[in-house]
Amino acid sequence: MASILLKNVVKSFGSFVGVQDMNLDVVDEEFLVLLGPSGCGKTTTMRMIAGLEHPTEGEIRIGGALMNDIDARDRDVAMVFQGYALYPNMSIYENIRFPLRMRQVPKAKHDDLIRRAAEMVELGPFLDRKPGALSGGQRQRAALARAIVRQPQVFLMDEPLSNLDAKLRASMRVQIKHMQRELKVTTVYVTHDQIEAMTLADRIVIMNKGVIQQIGTPDDIYSNPANTFVAGFIGSPPMNLIAGTAQNGTFSAAGVKVPCPASLSGNITLGIRPEDCQVGGDNLQGQVYGVEPTGDITYLTVRTANKNIEIKAGREFRAPIDSAIAVGFDTTRLYFFGEDGNRVGVK
Amino acid sequence: MASIRKSGGDNLLVRYIILVSWTLVCVVPILWFLTIGFRPRTEIIVPEPIYWPTWSLDAWRLLVSDWPIALYLRNSVVAVAGSVVIDLVLAIPAAFALARYEFKGREDIGFYILSTRMMAPAIVAVPIFFLFRNIGLLDSVWALMLIYAAINLSLVTWIIRSYMLDIPKELEDAARTDGAGDLTILWEIMIPACLPGIITAAVIAAIFAINEFLFTLLIASTSKAYTMSVALANFTGGSDGVIYNAIALVSFIAFAPILILVILIQKHLSRGLTMGAVKG
Ligand SMILES: Nc1ncnc2c1ncn2[C@@H]1O[C@H](COP(=O)(O)OP(=O)(O)OP(=O)(O)O)[C@@H](O)[C@H]1O
Ligand SMILES: [Mg+2]
């Protein structure tokens, strides 16, 4: 329905900068996920798009139109709030109906729309209750239903599934994605949950301390992290980062030796994903620190002189603690980062 | 261990004794007062108290025959209820603005409003008298209504504001993104959400108004505008001496509506008073 454009957007709270010089272009009908640690500015970004917070600097456009001076009520976005924000004095039915009334949707359509939205989030039996009489997860679903009951230009969802149990979360995830494809509403979605980000997103925006670290497709973010922050944030367990030095085409750190592009020299950080390591080999020498079987794979932690390395070993792998172990890396999947943390040595 | 458990039982007993004593301390004077209203006058002014009253409707007859009690009661009710309505109509939007809008001098205005409460009423008594004389509103229930409203407006605004500050801002944000304007937000979200605070404020204002004496005495010069509180003073002097049983009865009549009101909304009120107290 509409693209969203953020151009050099800054948001300061007094001397504290919540969002720094943000440039973001959300394509029409795109599903964009904001991902980052707590306090990195995700909610603030959403609130600026919704018009609930004024950017200190920069431009915000929805569907090409400048939004900076447009009131939240006139922006035609629907938002799921992190704290649910259900109207306590209204029943769930009336809560879901509120946006329909405010946007002058013909009365005759209300009941149908409300029931369909409630059905979707499996809230049918609770429509007559007040928010106070619902569990956290039910409230969250009510908040979601209130947002999806009408078809706005933009959906903004601030951690809409954070309070649901794993099973419901998985099924809601699929439903949200399906609904978004069906309604073709541009969506910005905030989450802490990597799986959610990976499965839902057309593109992911990784943020840290108010600064965008990388924008890319889930594959891109996973396979080509732009810097050590993204590398260390994505994946579970995330990429191993080992500080060392590069010289004459060899990277070395305590107990570690791997080939690297000849162009690299000086202080370099090596990145290797746990699934690209295997037991046996000659790239790393260390001691077994911990072995955690989970059924389908076994997580192995290896201690080297200055760092613990996570490895996804085969399901059968077992070893006594403190025994010496040698590890091999898939040398086609090595990442190198310079002293500023940015990726270097990409062919 | 056993002794601890035993002392737990004692504690319960002690607790009940304290509660019952306190209840008696609160309720007995009221009941005693009520019996005074239904005793003959001769039974009240005696050297030894007479605990079991001889029931008599003397005071009641005196009130009904010599005294337009219905008029006074009506004046009180009209002036008090009207003033509370005026207060709410003015205070709710003011509280909303003070609680939610960012504007220059907001804190100063908030403090100024509260500070009007700190002034001794006698200071403004004379100017107020001339003001009302000039606009020709002396000796009128409407004037009392306005004065009561003015006296309580600051307090009512302050209490409601402190309630509104407690309502999460996200609620309003949600309403705004859903497409609601300021008035809808105030009417459909804020007022229902802080209803206990509004009720509390209204009851407190009503209590202050019904007890108001100084300005009522100033404005009401004939029985046309007398309220219960001022009319009561008529019994304390005069050639008949102090008519205690009638005073007691009138006091009780003045006090009963508030008592009933408070009992009816007790649940909201106790929560309201503590919340208001904490937020100050
Ligand atoms: N009104 C405000 N005044 C001052 N600082 C604020 C305000 N709102 C947010 N911040 C700060 O801005 C930063 C970003 O906040 P934001 O709510 O956007 O984080 P977030 O990424 O949504 O975090 P979370 O995942 O915990 O919800 C935080 O450090 C926060 O303390
Ligand atoms: Mg947040």
XYZ file of C-alpha atoms and ligand atoms in Angstrom:
659
model
C 0.000 0.000 0.000
C 2.832 2.405 0.746
C 6.562 2.699 0.986
C 8.235 4.171 4.057
C 11.293 6.357 3.819
C 13.478 7.570 6.650
C 16.099 10.063 5.608
C 18.850 11.137 8.007
C 16.512 10.701 10.926
C 17.864 11.577 14.355
C 16.031 11.317 17.639
C 17.600 12.766 20.761
C 16.187 12.772 24.243
C 17.993 15.713 25.792
C 21.669 14.911 25.353
C 21.026 11.194 24.829
C 20.769 10.134 21.212
C 18.184 7.374 20.847
C 18.381 7.008 17.065
C 21.336 8.232 15.038
C 21.266 9.411 11.457
C 19.003 6.658 10.230
C 18.404 6.024 6.547
C 15.853 3.391 5.758
C 13.820 2.666 2.667
C 10.998 0.222 3.218
C 9.655 -0.898 -0.122
C 5.935 -1.113 -0.780
C 4.479 -4.398 0.515
C 7.759 -5.321 2.171
C 8.027 -7.127 5.495
C 10.880 -5.417 7.308
C 12.144 -6.629 10.662
C 14.044 -4.463 13.128
C 16.342 -6.576 15.231
C 18.703 -5.517 17.960
C 19.470 -5.669 21.663
C 17.288 -3.974 24.264
C 17.473 -0.199 24.183
C 18.898 0.055 20.659
C 16.111 2.312 19.433
C 13.650 -0.078 17.791
C 10.572 1.211 19.558
C 11.703 4.789 19.090
C 12.012 4.211 15.341
C 8.526 2.714 15.223
C 7.053 5.556 17.222
C 8.543 8.062 14.820
C 7.007 6.249 11.863
C 3.672 6.183 13.697
C 3.908 9.886 14.462
C 3.963 9.454 18.226
C 7.470 10.852 18.483
C 8.854 13.744 16.469
C 12.247 13.190 14.877
C 14.800 15.735 16.092
C 16.170 15.882 12.564
C 15.492 14.295 9.202
C 12.539 13.344 7.060
C 9.931 10.631 7.334
C 7.818 9.801 4.299
C 4.982 7.338 3.890
C 3.875 6.629 0.337
C 6.142 9.447 -0.769
C 4.333 12.098 1.290
C 6.280 13.985 3.926
C 4.951 12.966 7.332
C 6.964 15.136 9.714
C 4.065 17.475 10.439
C 1.256 14.982 10.018
C -0.520 13.958 13.200
C -0.463 10.288 14.228
C -4.216 9.952 13.702
C -3.918 11.044 10.081
C -1.104 8.693 9.112
C -3.241 5.629 8.650
C -0.883 3.215 10.345
C -1.909 0.454 12.720
C 0.411 -0.334 15.570
C 0.774 -3.177 18.033
C 2.317 -1.717 21.153
C 4.984 -3.451 23.172
C 2.894 -2.914 26.312
C -0.367 -3.950 24.557
C -2.133 -0.660 25.414
C -5.602 -2.175 25.514
C -8.358 0.178 26.654
C -9.096 -1.121 30.164
C -12.703 -0.004 30.373
C -13.764 -1.605 27.089
C -14.423 -5.256 26.352
C -12.075 -6.996 23.936
C -14.805 -6.700 21.305
C -14.989 -2.943 21.819
C -11.215 -2.700 21.852
C -10.977 -4.321 18.449
C -13.861 -2.206 17.227
C -12.347 1.091 18.326
C -10.221 1.720 15.195
C -13.190 0.851 12.982
C -15.335 3.439 14.743
C -12.596 6.045 14.610
C -11.956 5.508 10.907
C -15.646 5.679 10.032
C -15.862 2.146 8.742
C -19.577 1.494 8.037
C -21.234 -0.009 11.115
C -22.699 -2.930 9.212
C -19.220 -4.281 8.528
C -17.937 -4.075 12.093
C -19.110 -7.376 13.456
C -17.731 -9.394 10.555
C -14.356 -7.716 10.641
C -14.035 -8.024 14.406
C -14.896 -11.697 14.418
C -12.504 -12.414 11.595
C -9.636 -10.638 13.390
C -10.462 -12.389 16.653
C -10.631 -15.735 14.888
C -7.224 -15.209 13.443
C -5.591 -14.711 16.836
C -7.752 -17.415 18.425
C -9.530 -15.017 20.747
C -13.104 -15.852 19.794
C -14.255 -17.014 23.246
C -12.859 -13.957 25.031
C -14.548 -11.156 23.132
C -16.836 -10.207 26.006
C -14.115 -9.994 28.605
C -12.338 -6.893 29.795
C -8.564 -6.795 29.225
C -7.990 -7.117 32.982
C -9.511 -10.610 32.868
C -7.099 -11.957 30.239
C -3.672 -13.530 30.530
C -0.625 -11.747 29.157
C -0.610 -13.795 25.967
C -4.331 -13.260 25.416
C -3.913 -9.528 25.867
C -1.125 -9.523 23.357
C -3.313 -11.315 20.847
C -6.099 -8.833 21.488
C -3.668 -6.021 20.743
C -2.708 -7.781 17.526
C -6.352 -8.233 16.555
C -7.011 -4.539 17.095
C -4.223 -3.704 14.655
C -5.177 -6.166 11.925
C -8.909 -5.496 12.024
C -8.617 -2.818 9.398
C -6.397 -2.453 6.369
C -4.062 0.471 6.965
C -1.231 1.788 4.825
C 1.355 0.435 7.227
C 1.508 -2.115 10.023
C 3.871 -1.425 12.886
C 4.309 -4.339 15.244
C 6.441 -3.945 18.338
C 7.270 -7.436 19.597
C 3.729 -8.684 19.054
C 4.503 -12.287 19.958
C 6.938 -11.852 22.832
C 4.556 -13.158 25.485
C 3.220 -16.248 23.772
C 4.300 -19.802 24.381
C 6.517 -21.452 21.772
C 3.761 -23.340 20.020
C 1.353 -20.444 19.705
C 4.198 -18.200 18.683
C 5.138 -20.487 15.823
C 1.580 -20.699 14.555
C 1.002 -16.930 14.903
C 4.241 -16.315 13.032
C 2.976 -18.228 10.040
C -0.390 -16.478 10.254
C 1.133 -13.032 10.392
C 3.276 -13.723 7.390
C 0.361 -15.181 5.476
C -1.874 -12.264 6.376
C 0.757 -9.752 5.356
C 1.169 -11.420 1.962
C -2.567 -11.499 1.515
C -3.291 -7.923 2.576
C -0.094 -6.617 0.970
C 0.391 -4.087 3.740
C 3.890 -2.738 4.245
C 4.991 -3.976 7.654
C 7.682 -2.986 10.091
C 8.120 -5.583 12.788
C 10.259 -5.430 15.900
C 11.583 -8.491 17.630
C 14.298 -9.804 19.885
C 13.822 -13.245 18.485
C 16.180 -14.221 15.677
C 14.063 -17.086 14.467
C 11.136 -14.703 14.124
C 13.321 -12.240 12.269
C 14.758 -14.876 9.937
C 11.458 -16.510 9.114
C 9.315 -13.400 8.696
C 11.545 -10.839 7.099
C 12.006 -9.865 3.513
C 14.817 -7.784 4.870
C 16.275 -7.421 8.343
C 17.656 -4.252 9.863
C 20.179 -4.869 12.608
C 20.503 -1.983 15.027
C 22.818 -1.276 17.913
C 22.888 1.805 20.151
C 20.675 3.760 17.795
C 22.819 3.023 14.720
C 21.903 0.728 11.830
C 24.575 -1.952 11.565
C 23.362 -3.730 8.467
C 20.326 -4.015 6.232
C 19.872 -7.144 4.178
C 17.908 -10.269 3.448
C 18.028 -12.914 6.167
C 20.484 -14.951 4.066
C 22.628 -11.941 3.490
C 22.745 -11.021 7.152
C 23.626 -14.572 8.070
C 26.200 -15.266 5.378
C 27.704 -11.828 4.960
C 27.708 -9.995 8.279
C 29.011 -6.491 7.775
C 30.789 -6.248 11.105
C 31.588 -8.047 14.329
C 28.409 -6.792 15.980
C 26.156 -8.415 13.402
C 28.342 -11.535 13.323
C 28.192 -11.857 17.083
C 24.468 -11.134 17.233
C 23.048 -13.456 14.592
C 23.021 -17.225 14.897
C 22.598 -19.401 17.930
C 25.142 -19.795 19.148
C 26.456 -16.773 17.227
C 29.673 -16.659 15.231
C 32.904 -17.284 17.144
C 35.088 -14.206 17.097
C 38.796 -14.700 17.756
C 41.167 -11.748 18.027
C 44.623 -12.282 16.537
C 47.044 -11.043 13.903
C 47.441 -11.578 10.177
C 50.776 -11.756 8.402
C 51.861 -13.137 5.032
C 48.593 -14.908 4.328
C 48.298 -16.539 7.745
C 46.036 -15.570 10.626
C 47.242 -16.637 14.035
C 46.021 -16.365 17.588
C 46.784 -18.406 20.704
C 46.162 -21.996 19.638
C 44.740 -20.972 16.256
C 46.259 -20.905 12.808
C 44.358 -20.470 9.523
C 45.150 -19.182 6.052
C 43.870 -15.679 5.268
C 43.938 -13.329 2.261
C 47.488 -12.081 1.718
C 46.253 -8.490 1.700
C 45.490 -8.627 5.427
C 47.963 -7.632 8.091
C 47.984 -6.353 11.641
C 45.260 -6.840 14.243
C 42.440 -8.857 12.745
C 39.453 -10.673 14.207
C 38.599 -14.068 12.793
C 34.979 -15.152 12.593
C 33.828 -18.741 12.190
C 30.333 -20.106 12.669
C 29.885 -23.047 15.066
C 28.522 -25.225 12.248
C 31.610 -24.573 10.122
C 33.908 -26.163 12.691
C 34.455 -29.859 13.090
C 36.211 -32.060 15.581
C 39.560 -33.176 14.198
C 41.794 -30.958 12.106
C 44.667 -28.618 12.557
C 43.260 -25.108 12.800
C 42.700 -24.898 16.535
C 44.113 -26.642 19.592
C 42.356 -26.477 22.952
C 40.693 -28.332 25.800
C 37.146 -29.530 26.076
C 35.292 -27.111 28.344
C 31.779 -28.422 28.061
C 29.682 -30.915 26.098
C 25.939 -30.349 25.773
C 23.975 -33.017 23.919
C 20.560 -31.762 22.796
C 19.392 -34.750 20.771
C 20.006 -33.784 17.159
C 23.311 -31.999 17.686
C 25.835 -31.705 20.462
C 27.129 -28.300 21.472
C 30.808 -28.430 22.255
C 32.689 -25.641 23.989
C 36.445 -25.617 23.499
C 38.733 -23.519 25.643
C 41.739 -21.871 24.056
C 44.245 -19.569 25.729
C 42.025 -16.500 25.689
C 38.628 -17.493 24.396
C 35.941 -20.165 24.467
C 34.876 -21.419 21.053
C 31.431 -22.876 20.358
C 31.186 -25.803 17.984
C 28.229 -27.763 16.676
C 29.504 -31.332 16.806
C 27.797 -34.501 15.610
C 24.956 -35.900 17.726
C 27.094 -38.795 18.927
C 30.058 -36.700 20.005
C 31.160 -37.141 23.624
C 34.455 -36.241 25.287
C 35.703 -35.927 28.865
C 36.128 -32.442 30.214
C 39.647 -30.975 29.984
C 40.789 -33.509 27.419
C 42.872 -32.043 24.606
C 41.053 -31.528 21.343
C 41.936 -30.413 17.838
C 39.433 -28.570 15.685
C 39.294 -27.997 11.964
C 37.620 -25.038 10.245
C 35.889 -24.985 6.892
C 38.418 -22.564 5.457
C 36.074 -21.478 2.683
C 33.785 -20.004 5.341
C 36.111 -17.809 7.304
C 35.318 -14.175 8.027
C 37.847 -11.481 8.836
C 37.167 -8.189 10.525
C 39.467 -5.195 10.832
C 40.264 -3.224 13.951
C 37.152 -1.047 13.522
C 35.038 -4.211 13.496
C 34.119 -3.996 9.817
C 34.502 -6.928 7.509
C 37.745 -7.024 5.494
C 39.416 -9.273 2.952
C 36.267 -10.038 0.946
C 37.156 -11.305 -2.493
C 7.467 -22.625 68.230
C 4.259 -23.385 70.070
C 4.437 -20.133 71.942
C 4.833 -18.263 68.684
C 1.760 -19.909 67.269
C -0.120 -19.132 70.465
C 0.899 -15.519 70.355
C -0.364 -15.527 66.767
C -3.794 -16.383 68.157
C -3.444 -13.674 70.744
C -2.523 -11.274 67.984
C -5.753 -11.993 66.248
C -7.670 -11.315 69.430
C -5.714 -8.130 70.046
C -6.385 -7.084 66.502
C -10.112 -7.553 66.933
C -10.125 -5.694 70.222
C -8.332 -2.773 68.600
C -10.633 -2.780 65.588
C -13.781 -2.978 67.663
C -12.585 -0.236 70.005
C -11.721 1.975 67.098
C -15.088 1.354 65.496
C -16.790 2.296 68.754
C -14.690 5.440 69.049
C -15.820 6.410 65.545
C -19.442 5.374 65.668
C -20.580 6.043 69.251
C -20.289 9.851 69.020
C -22.388 9.770 65.872
C -25.046 7.623 67.517
C -24.899 9.673 70.694
C -25.300 12.763 68.605
C -28.284 11.243 66.907
C -29.934 10.422 70.244
C -29.488 14.024 71.299
C -31.590 15.020 68.320
C -34.400 12.842 69.609
C -34.359 13.812 73.304
C -36.383 16.516 74.948
C -34.361 19.647 75.537
C -34.532 19.250 79.317
C -32.728 15.954 79.175
C -29.622 17.371 77.549
C -28.534 20.137 79.880
C -28.286 18.166 83.108
C -25.341 17.706 85.470
C -25.368 13.891 85.200
C -25.586 12.412 81.700
C -28.707 10.365 81.055
C -27.584 7.401 78.991
C -30.913 5.961 77.966
C -32.875 8.696 76.230
C -36.529 9.446 76.595
C -37.483 9.558 72.950
C -39.037 12.799 71.839
C -39.736 14.500 68.551
C -39.588 17.992 70.064
C -36.599 19.049 68.020
C -38.098 17.693 64.858
C -41.375 19.561 65.477
C -39.463 22.738 66.171
C -37.548 22.369 62.945
C -40.555 21.666 60.824
C -42.767 24.357 62.296
C -40.359 27.230 62.889
C -37.712 26.587 60.415
C -37.738 26.161 56.609
C -35.500 23.114 56.775
C -36.598 21.917 53.363
C -35.486 25.206 51.859
C -32.090 25.084 53.571
C -31.590 21.529 52.565
C -32.533 22.351 49.024
C -30.137 25.323 49.019
C -27.342 23.112 50.277
C -28.003 20.401 47.750
C -28.344 22.765 44.814
C -25.272 24.785 45.687
C -23.116 21.775 46.484
C -24.200 19.581 43.589
C -23.996 22.489 41.171
C -20.538 23.410 42.371
C -19.310 19.849 41.983
C -20.664 19.709 38.441
C -18.963 23.001 37.593
C -15.733 21.742 39.123
C -15.765 18.532 37.118
C -16.611 20.256 33.852
C -13.716 22.657 34.308
C -11.235 20.430 36.112
C -11.283 17.373 33.853
C -10.083 19.160 30.707
C -7.656 21.249 32.777
C -6.242 18.140 34.435
C -5.909 16.458 31.036
C -3.987 19.410 29.675
C -1.760 19.605 32.740
C -1.112 15.882 32.720
C -0.518 15.374 29.019
C 0.283 18.401 26.927
C 3.775 19.759 26.829
C 3.601 23.513 27.037
C 5.665 26.296 28.448
C 5.046 26.981 32.115
C 3.042 23.827 32.606
C 4.598 23.072 35.978
C 4.183 26.694 37.059
C 0.521 26.691 36.185
C 0.087 23.417 38.016
C 1.717 24.849 41.109
C -0.188 28.099 40.853
C -3.460 26.205 40.760
C -2.549 24.295 43.866
C -1.212 27.374 45.624
C -4.627 29.056 45.516
C -5.534 26.419 48.065
C -2.838 27.575 50.465
C -4.218 31.054 50.912
C -6.308 31.873 53.996
C -9.893 32.356 52.757
C -10.409 35.417 54.961
C -7.935 37.322 52.803
C -10.254 37.249 49.823
C -13.492 37.474 51.771
C -13.930 41.235 51.481
C -13.071 41.520 47.768
C -15.370 38.615 47.058
C -18.172 40.284 48.937
C -17.837 43.448 46.840
C -17.458 41.466 43.669
C -20.690 39.619 44.222
C -22.476 42.749 45.381
C -21.463 44.534 42.201
C -22.738 41.794 39.960
C -25.907 41.612 42.019
C -25.489 38.055 43.183
C -25.613 38.563 46.939
C -27.965 36.350 48.870
C -28.348 33.826 46.091
C -27.815 30.124 45.828
C -26.125 30.624 42.466
C -23.488 32.777 44.072
C -22.808 30.033 46.607
C -22.556 27.515 43.821
C -19.928 29.637 42.104
C -17.980 30.218 45.288
C -17.940 26.580 46.285
C -16.835 25.678 42.791
C -14.037 28.236 42.951
C -12.864 27.068 46.368
C -12.600 23.435 45.305
C -11.568 23.774 41.687
C -7.845 23.665 42.394
C -8.051 20.587 44.584
C -10.319 18.747 42.173
C -8.019 19.562 39.263
C -5.010 18.398 41.214
C -6.517 15.089 42.272
C -7.732 14.252 38.773
C -4.419 15.279 37.297
C -2.521 12.933 39.574
C -4.798 10.127 38.421
C -4.281 10.949 34.793
C -0.520 10.904 35.295
C -0.909 7.295 36.371
C -2.613 6.261 33.129
C 0.030 4.819 30.781
C 0.801 7.113 27.893
C 0.769 4.160 25.499
C -2.994 3.989 25.929
C -3.379 7.422 24.487
C -0.827 6.682 21.787
C -2.811 3.623 20.787
C -6.006 5.647 20.576
C -4.255 8.250 18.478
C -2.905 5.730 15.980
C -6.359 4.155 15.897
C -7.556 7.530 14.688
C -8.966 9.223 17.790
C -8.742 12.964 18.372
C -8.090 14.720 21.675
C -11.722 14.962 22.706
C -12.407 11.320 21.913
C -9.325 10.318 23.860
C -10.450 12.377 26.833
C -14.023 11.148 26.692
C -13.590 7.501 25.761
C -10.212 6.629 27.224
C -9.097 8.989 29.955
C -12.350 9.661 31.794
C -13.357 5.997 32.100
C -9.818 5.023 33.053
C -9.599 7.519 35.902
C -13.211 7.371 37.024
C -12.234 6.410 40.600
C -10.167 9.567 40.808
C -12.981 11.680 39.455
C -15.402 10.211 41.970
C -12.955 10.749 44.798
C -12.413 14.339 43.798
C -16.149 14.931 43.530
C -16.834 13.519 46.996
C -14.067 15.511 48.601
C -15.327 18.661 46.895
C -18.859 17.925 48.068
C -17.700 17.475 51.659
C -15.769 20.722 51.632
C -18.665 22.541 50.020
C -21.305 21.286 52.401
C -19.164 22.351 55.345
C -18.325 25.755 53.908
C -19.235 28.490 56.385
C -17.314 31.734 55.971
C -18.300 32.635 52.422
C -21.791 31.321 52.857
C -22.274 33.611 55.828
C -20.884 36.481 53.802
C -23.070 35.968 50.748
C -26.264 34.621 52.271
C -27.917 37.377 54.262
C -31.442 35.980 54.475
C -32.886 32.533 54.712
C -33.379 32.684 50.967
C -29.809 31.487 50.488
C -29.027 29.909 53.839
C -27.525 26.486 53.670
C -27.582 23.879 56.381
C -24.192 24.897 57.743
C -25.092 28.564 58.198
C -28.660 27.966 59.271
C -27.295 25.735 61.979
C -25.621 28.748 63.505
C -29.052 30.287 64.073
C -29.711 27.826 66.809
C -26.676 28.707 68.823
C -27.833 32.138 69.878
C -31.075 34.006 70.289
C -33.497 34.500 73.123
C -34.286 30.791 73.352
C -30.706 29.896 74.273
C -28.715 27.176 72.573
C -31.111 24.564 71.228
C -28.824 21.563 71.282
C -31.270 18.900 70.239
C -32.242 20.813 67.110
C -28.590 21.484 66.330
C -27.872 17.804 66.610
C -30.737 16.913 64.356
C -29.832 19.472 61.702
C -26.200 18.419 61.807
C -27.225 14.887 61.292
C -29.456 15.787 58.375
C -26.593 17.716 56.815
C -24.204 14.869 57.396
C -26.389 11.967 56.316
C -26.249 12.478 52.527
C -22.455 12.512 52.548
C -22.360 9.439 54.734
C -24.645 7.572 52.365
C -22.625 8.733 49.377
C -19.363 7.638 50.926
C -20.737 4.221 51.844
C -22.031 3.718 48.319
C -18.736 4.504 46.622
C -16.463 3.303 49.399
C -14.504 0.961 47.176
C -13.494 3.667 44.740
C -12.918 6.193 47.461
C -10.420 4.330 49.598
C -8.340 3.487 46.570
C -8.693 7.029 45.366
C -7.607 8.624 48.601
C -4.468 6.562 48.935
C -3.520 6.950 45.296
C -4.079 10.645 45.415
C -2.068 10.835 48.602
C 0.909 9.025 47.165
C 1.053 11.048 43.994
C 0.242 14.281 45.889
N 11.064 9.403 26.293
C 12.347 9.058 26.441
N 13.190 9.838 27.145
C 14.491 9.499 27.289
N 15.062 8.404 26.768
C 14.280 7.586 26.057
C 12.880 7.858 25.854
N 12.368 6.878 25.107
C 13.377 6.021 24.862
N 14.533 6.456 25.421
C 15.833 5.798 25.354
O 16.131 5.551 24.010
C 16.744 4.289 23.860
C 15.992 3.457 22.856
O 14.753 3.110 23.410
P 13.745 2.124 22.666
O 12.508 2.069 23.501
O 13.595 2.567 21.264
O 14.523 0.756 22.755
P 14.104 -0.647 22.145
O 15.102 -0.950 21.072
O 12.683 -0.648 21.769
O 14.377 -1.599 23.382
P 13.524 -2.883 23.871
O 13.940 -4.005 23.014
O 13.979 -3.054 25.277
O 12.082 -2.530 23.758
C 16.787 3.657 25.233
O 18.094 3.780 25.746
C 15.815 4.462 26.032
O 16.231 4.559 27.375
Mg 11.020 -1.558 22.483
